[in-house]
Tab-separated table of C-alpha atoms in Angstrom:
chain	number	residue	atom	x	y	z
L	5	GLN	CA	8.639	4.083	12.572
L	6	VAL	CA	9.125	6.178	9.445
L	7	GLN	CA	6.389	8.628	8.550
L	8	LEU	CA	5.769	11.074	5.715
L	9	VAL	CA	3.440	13.987	6.406
L	10	GLU	CA	2.168	16.243	3.618
L	11	SER	CA	0.834	19.754	4.012
L	12	GLY	CA	-0.115	22.729	1.873
L	13	GLY	CA	-3.100	21.449	-0.057
L	14	GLY	CA	-6.258	23.464	-0.432
L	15	LEU	CA	-8.695	25.184	-2.756
L	16	VAL	CA	-7.409	27.683	-5.297
L	17	GLN	CA	-8.674	29.348	-8.440
L	18	ALA	CA	-7.269	28.521	-11.846
L	19	GLY	CA	-4.049	30.407	-12.398
L	20	GLY	CA	-3.210	30.442	-8.709
L	21	SER	CA	-0.373	28.835	-6.796
L	22	LEU	CA	0.173	26.396	-3.957
L	23	ARG	CA	3.250	25.034	-2.254
L	24	LEU	CA	3.172	21.490	-0.926
L	25	SER	CA	5.550	20.217	1.723
L	26	CYS	CA	6.376	16.707	2.873
L	27	ALA	CA	8.503	15.975	5.908
L	28	ALA	CA	9.946	12.550	6.648
L	29	SER	CA	10.594	11.564	10.231
L	30	GLY	CA	11.688	8.518	12.191
L	31	SER	CA	14.751	6.285	12.276
L	32	ILE	CA	16.218	7.309	8.942
L	33	PHE	CA	19.722	6.485	7.780
L	34	ARG	CA	19.459	7.849	4.254
L	35	ILE	CA	16.818	9.013	1.796
L	36	ASN	CA	17.343	8.382	-1.891
L	37	ALA	CA	14.654	9.663	-4.247
L	38	MET	CA	11.622	11.641	-3.112
L	39	GLY	CA	8.642	12.538	-5.206
L	40	TRP	CA	5.076	13.629	-5.587
L	41	TYR	CA	2.300	11.559	-7.110
L	42	ARG	CA	-1.333	12.449	-7.616
L	43	GLN	CA	-4.596	10.637	-8.120
L	44	ALA	CA	-7.781	12.201	-9.431
L	45	PRO	CA	-11.209	10.574	-8.981
L	46	GLY	CA	-11.622	7.651	-11.344
L	47	LYS	CA	-8.029	7.840	-12.546
L	48	GLU	CA	-4.824	5.980	-11.807
L	49	ARG	CA	-2.127	7.444	-9.634
L	50	GLU	CA	0.563	9.173	-11.671
L	51	LEU	CA	3.980	10.646	-11.065
L	52	VAL	CA	4.012	14.426	-10.855
L	53	ALA	CA	7.666	15.054	-10.087
L	54	ALA	CA	10.626	13.301	-8.498
L	55	ILE	CA	14.009	14.362	-7.205
L	56	THR	CA	17.092	12.355	-6.248
L	57	SER	CA	19.296	13.001	-3.251
L	58	GLY	CA	21.700	14.759	-5.614
L	59	GLY	CA	19.057	17.070	-7.036
L	60	ARG	CA	18.289	15.392	-10.363
L	61	THR	CA	14.632	15.936	-11.277
L	62	ASN	CA	11.938	14.399	-13.450
L	63	TYR	CA	8.561	15.918	-14.270
L	64	ASN	CA	5.323	14.751	-15.761
L	65	ASP	CA	4.969	16.523	-19.099
L	66	SER	CA	1.624	17.952	-18.017
L	67	VAL	CA	3.244	20.008	-15.235
L	68	LYS	CA	6.615	20.786	-16.764
L	69	GLY	CA	7.275	24.506	-16.711
L	70	ARG	CA	4.595	25.123	-14.089
L	71	PHE	CA	5.690	22.992	-11.123
L	72	THR	CA	9.061	22.885	-9.400
L	73	ILE	CA	10.230	20.154	-7.039
L	74	SER	CA	12.961	20.780	-4.490
L	75	ARG	CA	14.267	19.270	-1.273
L	76	ASP	CA	16.064	20.168	1.905
L	77	ASN	CA	18.153	17.161	2.884
L	78	ALA	CA	18.969	18.587	6.302
L	79	LYS	CA	15.246	18.707	7.089
L	80	ASN	CA	14.289	15.493	5.261
L	81	THR	CA	11.702	17.552	3.429
L	82	VAL	CA	10.564	17.740	-0.184
L	83	TYR	CA	8.544	20.586	-1.677
L	84	LEU	CA	6.377	21.071	-4.719
L	85	GLN	CA	5.817	24.621	-5.885
L	86	MET	CA	2.761	24.656	-8.127
L	87	ASN	CA	2.121	27.705	-10.286
L	88	SER	CA	-0.409	28.444	-13.015
L	89	LEU	CA	-2.708	25.790	-11.628
L	90	LYS	CA	-5.374	24.311	-13.863
L	91	PRO	CA	-8.601	22.461	-13.027
L	92	GLU	CA	-6.936	19.344	-14.455
L	93	ASP	CA	-4.459	19.498	-11.563
L	94	THR	CA	-7.229	18.698	-9.086
L	95	ALA	CA	-6.258	15.521	-7.251
L	96	VAL	CA	-5.010	14.054	-4.018
L	97	TYR	CA	-1.262	14.569	-3.947
L	98	TYR	CA	0.879	11.927	-2.262
L	99	CYS	CA	4.437	12.181	-1.064
L	100	ASN	CA	6.777	9.274	-1.745
L	101	ALA	CA	10.285	8.530	-0.529
L	102	ASP	CA	12.815	5.713	-0.854
L	103	ILE	CA	14.239	5.402	2.635
L	104	TRP	CA	17.027	3.311	4.123
L	105	ARG	CA	16.075	2.893	7.755
L	106	SER	CA	18.734	2.854	10.453
L	107	SER	CA	17.740	-0.706	11.349
L	108	GLY	CA	17.593	-1.948	7.763
L	109	SER	CA	19.979	-2.852	4.966
L	110	TYR	CA	18.116	-1.583	1.915
L	111	TYR	CA	15.787	1.097	0.590
L	112	LYS	CA	12.051	0.802	1.018
L	113	ASP	CA	9.201	2.899	-0.366
L	114	TYR	CA	7.146	4.998	2.028
L	115	TRP	CA	4.003	6.989	1.315
L	116	GLY	CA	2.191	9.851	2.940
L	117	LYS	CA	-1.556	9.882	3.454
L	118	GLY	CA	-2.074	12.576	0.832
L	119	THR	CA	-3.236	16.172	0.676
L	120	LEU	CA	-6.127	17.366	-1.477
L	121	VAL	CA	-5.591	20.044	-4.098
L	122	THR	CA	-8.704	21.478	-5.716
L	123	VAL	CA	-8.472	23.988	-8.554
L	124	SER	CA	-11.674	25.780	-9.491
L	125	SER	CA	-12.368	27.142	-12.963
């Protein structure tokens, strides 16, 4: 089985920082894109940031300049460094990865269970 496990969420004050981590494990042949999504209460899930296996990145305009996504391919891990946090960043953050399993012939989306980030004003 392939699993994604997030960590690093918590409660911080506005202006503070957090670093989220997501590690993929299981029978993995290759991982293409990885990313972070978030969902606030009463709102739709939205892309926060994504990164390809080659390091190309995309960011939601609302976090651009404050958040940085990175990955360690050797560890099958993606990170999200979040600085200058705002109350509007409060949400459950989900890790996503497009993974080609060793037993498969194509990429498939996998999701973590999420980690809660709460930013107080």
